mmCIF file of C-alpha atoms in Angstrom:
data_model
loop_
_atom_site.group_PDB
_atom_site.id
_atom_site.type_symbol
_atom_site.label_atom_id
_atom_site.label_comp_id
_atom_site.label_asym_id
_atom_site.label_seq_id
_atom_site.Cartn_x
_atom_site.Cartn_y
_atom_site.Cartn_z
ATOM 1 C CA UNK A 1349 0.000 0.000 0.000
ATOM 2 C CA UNK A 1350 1.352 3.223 -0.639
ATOM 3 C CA UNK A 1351 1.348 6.167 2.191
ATOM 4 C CA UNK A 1352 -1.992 8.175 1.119
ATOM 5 C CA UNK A 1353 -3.611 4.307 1.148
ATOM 6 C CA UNK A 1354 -2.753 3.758 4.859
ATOM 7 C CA UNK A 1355 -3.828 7.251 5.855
ATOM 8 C CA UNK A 1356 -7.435 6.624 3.611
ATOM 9 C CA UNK A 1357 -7.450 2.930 5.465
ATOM 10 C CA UNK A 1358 -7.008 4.928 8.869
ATOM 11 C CA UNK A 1359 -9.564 7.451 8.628
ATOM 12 C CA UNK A 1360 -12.793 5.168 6.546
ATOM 13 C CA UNK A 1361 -12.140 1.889 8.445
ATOM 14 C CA UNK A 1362 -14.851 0.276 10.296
ATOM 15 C CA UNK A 1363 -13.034 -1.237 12.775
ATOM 16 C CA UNK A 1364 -11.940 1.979 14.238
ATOM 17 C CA UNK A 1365 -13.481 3.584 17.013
ATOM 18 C CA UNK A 1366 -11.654 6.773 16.265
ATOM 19 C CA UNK A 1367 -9.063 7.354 14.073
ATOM 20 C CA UNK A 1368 -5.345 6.111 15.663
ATOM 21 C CA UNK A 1369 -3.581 9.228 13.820
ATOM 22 C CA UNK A 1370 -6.198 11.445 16.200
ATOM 23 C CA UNK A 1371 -6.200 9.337 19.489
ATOM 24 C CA UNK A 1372 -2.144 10.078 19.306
ATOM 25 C CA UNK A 1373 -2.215 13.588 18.978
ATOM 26 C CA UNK A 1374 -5.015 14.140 21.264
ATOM 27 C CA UNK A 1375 -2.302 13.675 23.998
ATOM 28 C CA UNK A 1376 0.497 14.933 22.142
ATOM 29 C CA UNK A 1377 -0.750 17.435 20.530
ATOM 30 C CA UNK A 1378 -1.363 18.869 24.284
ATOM 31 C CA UNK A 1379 0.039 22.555 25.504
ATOM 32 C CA UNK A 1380 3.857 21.277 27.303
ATOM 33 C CA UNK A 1381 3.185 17.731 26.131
ATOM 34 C CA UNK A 1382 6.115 17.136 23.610
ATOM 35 C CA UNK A 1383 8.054 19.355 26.251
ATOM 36 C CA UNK A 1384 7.882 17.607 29.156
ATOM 37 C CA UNK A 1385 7.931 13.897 27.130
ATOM 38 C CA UNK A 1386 11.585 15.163 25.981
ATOM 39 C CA UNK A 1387 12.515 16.102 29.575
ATOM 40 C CA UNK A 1388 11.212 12.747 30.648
ATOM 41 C CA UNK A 1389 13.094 11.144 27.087
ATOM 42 C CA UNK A 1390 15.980 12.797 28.480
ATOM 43 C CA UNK A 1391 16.249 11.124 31.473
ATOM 44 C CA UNK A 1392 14.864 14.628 33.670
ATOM 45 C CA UNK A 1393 12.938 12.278 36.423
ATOM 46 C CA UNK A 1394 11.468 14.606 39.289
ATOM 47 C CA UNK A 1395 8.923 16.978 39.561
ATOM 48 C CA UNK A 1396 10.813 20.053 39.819
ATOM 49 C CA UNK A 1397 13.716 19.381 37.660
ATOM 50 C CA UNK A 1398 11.107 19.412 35.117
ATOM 51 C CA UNK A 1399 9.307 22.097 36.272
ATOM 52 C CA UNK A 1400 12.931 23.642 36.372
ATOM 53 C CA UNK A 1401 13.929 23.026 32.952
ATOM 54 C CA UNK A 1402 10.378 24.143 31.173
ATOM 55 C CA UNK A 1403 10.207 27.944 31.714
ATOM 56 C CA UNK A 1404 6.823 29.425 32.091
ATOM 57 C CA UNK A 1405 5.174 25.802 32.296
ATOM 58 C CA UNK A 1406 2.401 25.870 35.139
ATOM 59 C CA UNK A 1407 2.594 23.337 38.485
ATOM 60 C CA UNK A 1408 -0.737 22.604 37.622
ATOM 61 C CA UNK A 1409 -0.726 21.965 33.483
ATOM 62 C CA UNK A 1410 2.640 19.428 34.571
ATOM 63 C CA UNK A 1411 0.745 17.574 36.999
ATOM 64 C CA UNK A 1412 -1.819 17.037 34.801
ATOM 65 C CA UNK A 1413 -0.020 16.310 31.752
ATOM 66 C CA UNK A 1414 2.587 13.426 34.052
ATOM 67 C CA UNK A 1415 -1.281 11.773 35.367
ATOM 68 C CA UNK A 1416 -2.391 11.815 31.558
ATOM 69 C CA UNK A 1417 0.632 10.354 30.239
ATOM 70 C CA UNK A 1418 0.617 7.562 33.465
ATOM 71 C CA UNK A 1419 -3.361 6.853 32.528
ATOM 72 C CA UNK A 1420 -2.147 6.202 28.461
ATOM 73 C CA UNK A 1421 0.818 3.983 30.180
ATOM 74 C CA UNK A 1422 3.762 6.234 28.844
ATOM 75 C CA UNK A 1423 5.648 7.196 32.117
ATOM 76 C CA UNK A 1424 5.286 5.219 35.552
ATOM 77 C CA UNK A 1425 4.759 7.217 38.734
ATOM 78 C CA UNK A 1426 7.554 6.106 41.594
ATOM 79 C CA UNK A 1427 7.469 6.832 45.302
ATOM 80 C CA UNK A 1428 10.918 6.462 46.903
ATOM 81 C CA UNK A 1429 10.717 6.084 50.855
ATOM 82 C CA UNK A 1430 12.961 6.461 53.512
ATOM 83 C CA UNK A 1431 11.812 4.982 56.706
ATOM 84 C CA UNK A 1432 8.339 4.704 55.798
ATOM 85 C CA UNK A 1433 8.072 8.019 54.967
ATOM 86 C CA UNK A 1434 7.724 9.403 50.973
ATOM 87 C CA UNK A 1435 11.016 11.345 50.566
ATOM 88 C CA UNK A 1436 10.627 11.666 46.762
ATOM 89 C CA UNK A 1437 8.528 10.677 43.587
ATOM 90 C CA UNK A 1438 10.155 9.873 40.373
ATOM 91 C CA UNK A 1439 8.433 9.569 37.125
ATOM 92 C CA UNK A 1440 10.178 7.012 34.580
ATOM 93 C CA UNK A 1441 9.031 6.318 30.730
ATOM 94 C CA UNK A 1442 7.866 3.214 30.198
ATOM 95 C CA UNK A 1443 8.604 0.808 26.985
ATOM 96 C CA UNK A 1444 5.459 2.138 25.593
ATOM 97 C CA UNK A 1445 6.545 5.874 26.134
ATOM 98 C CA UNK A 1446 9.746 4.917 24.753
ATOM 99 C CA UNK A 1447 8.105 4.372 21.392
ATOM 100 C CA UNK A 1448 7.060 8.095 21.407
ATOM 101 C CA UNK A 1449 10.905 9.100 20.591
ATOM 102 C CA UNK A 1450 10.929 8.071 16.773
ATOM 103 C CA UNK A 1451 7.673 10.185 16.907
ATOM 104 C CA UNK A 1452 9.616 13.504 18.212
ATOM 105 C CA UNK A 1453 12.355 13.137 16.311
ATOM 106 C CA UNK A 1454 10.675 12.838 13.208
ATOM 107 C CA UNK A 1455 9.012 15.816 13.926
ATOM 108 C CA UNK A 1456 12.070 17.460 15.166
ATOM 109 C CA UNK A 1457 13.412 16.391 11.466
ATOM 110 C CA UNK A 1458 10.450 17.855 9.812
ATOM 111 C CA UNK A 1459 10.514 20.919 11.378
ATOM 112 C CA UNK A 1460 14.220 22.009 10.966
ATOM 113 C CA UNK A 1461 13.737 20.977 7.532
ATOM 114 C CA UNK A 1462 10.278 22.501 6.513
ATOM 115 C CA UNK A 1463 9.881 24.879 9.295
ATOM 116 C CA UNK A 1464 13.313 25.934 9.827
ATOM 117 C CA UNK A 1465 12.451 29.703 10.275
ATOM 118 C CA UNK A 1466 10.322 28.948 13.332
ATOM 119 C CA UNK A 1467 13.247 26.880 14.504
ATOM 120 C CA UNK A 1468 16.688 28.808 13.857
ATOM 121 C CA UNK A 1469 18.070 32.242 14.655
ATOM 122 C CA UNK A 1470 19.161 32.276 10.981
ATOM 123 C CA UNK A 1471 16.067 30.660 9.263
ATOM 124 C CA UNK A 1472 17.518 28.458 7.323
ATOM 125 C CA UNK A 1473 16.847 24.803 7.048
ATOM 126 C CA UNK A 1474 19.552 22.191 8.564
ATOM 127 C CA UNK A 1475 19.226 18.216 8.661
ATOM 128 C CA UNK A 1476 19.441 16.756 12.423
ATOM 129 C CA UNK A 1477 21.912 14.204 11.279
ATOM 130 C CA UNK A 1478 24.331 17.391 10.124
ATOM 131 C CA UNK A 1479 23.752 18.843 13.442
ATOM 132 C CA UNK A 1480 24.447 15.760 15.501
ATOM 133 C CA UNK A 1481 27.023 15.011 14.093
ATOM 134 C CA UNK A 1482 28.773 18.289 14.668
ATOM 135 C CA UNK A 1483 27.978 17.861 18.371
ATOM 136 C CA UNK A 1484 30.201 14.783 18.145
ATOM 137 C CA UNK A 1485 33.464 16.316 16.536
#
């Protein structure tokens, strides 16, 4: 099947409920979401380092987004005790948040490609395999 088949398949068949394409950017496509899944991607585990790291993102709007992304099973919630007592909570992704990545990236791709004067000081369009592999000479 070629790509504009699979998209026609995934909006006009039966079988769906809603269509997939949708569903996934219903929670993606969220104010903070793709922010605070790359914090999370990037290993950022706790509550305020997030908070920390996301300028102008509300307490409230992270909370919410970290219970959505626990109730679609992309991030685990963990309470670390010390004597019985919570001394910390720790959110980690799970193997079915880790499948989100490719996602990101590909739009990261897109967007420095096709977007690139939203993206760069300079405007103009770079390919993120150029630009990582500059961060590695």
């Amino acid at each position: 099947m070629k790509l504009s088949e699979d998209i026609d398949y995934l909006y006009e068949s039966l079988e769906f409920k809603q269509c997939p394409i949708e569903v996934a950017f219903m929670i993606l496509g969220k104010k903070w979401s793709a922010a605070i899944l790359k914090e999370l991607l990037r290993g950022v585990s706790q509550f305020n380092r997030i908070e920390e790291n996301l300028d102008g993102i509300n307490p409230r709007i992270l909370s919410i987004r970290l219970k959505e992304f626990r109730q679609f099973g992309l991030i685990k919630r963990r309470i670390i005790t010390e004597n019985d007592e919570p001394i910390k909570i720790d959110y980690e992704v799970t193997d079915s948040g880790q499948e989100i990545a490719p996602i990101l990236i590909a739009a990261a791709r897109f967007s420095m490609t096709r977007m690139s004067k939203s993206v760069f000081d300079d405007g103009l369009p770079r390919e993120l395999e150029t630009i990582l592999e500059s961060l590695e000479e």
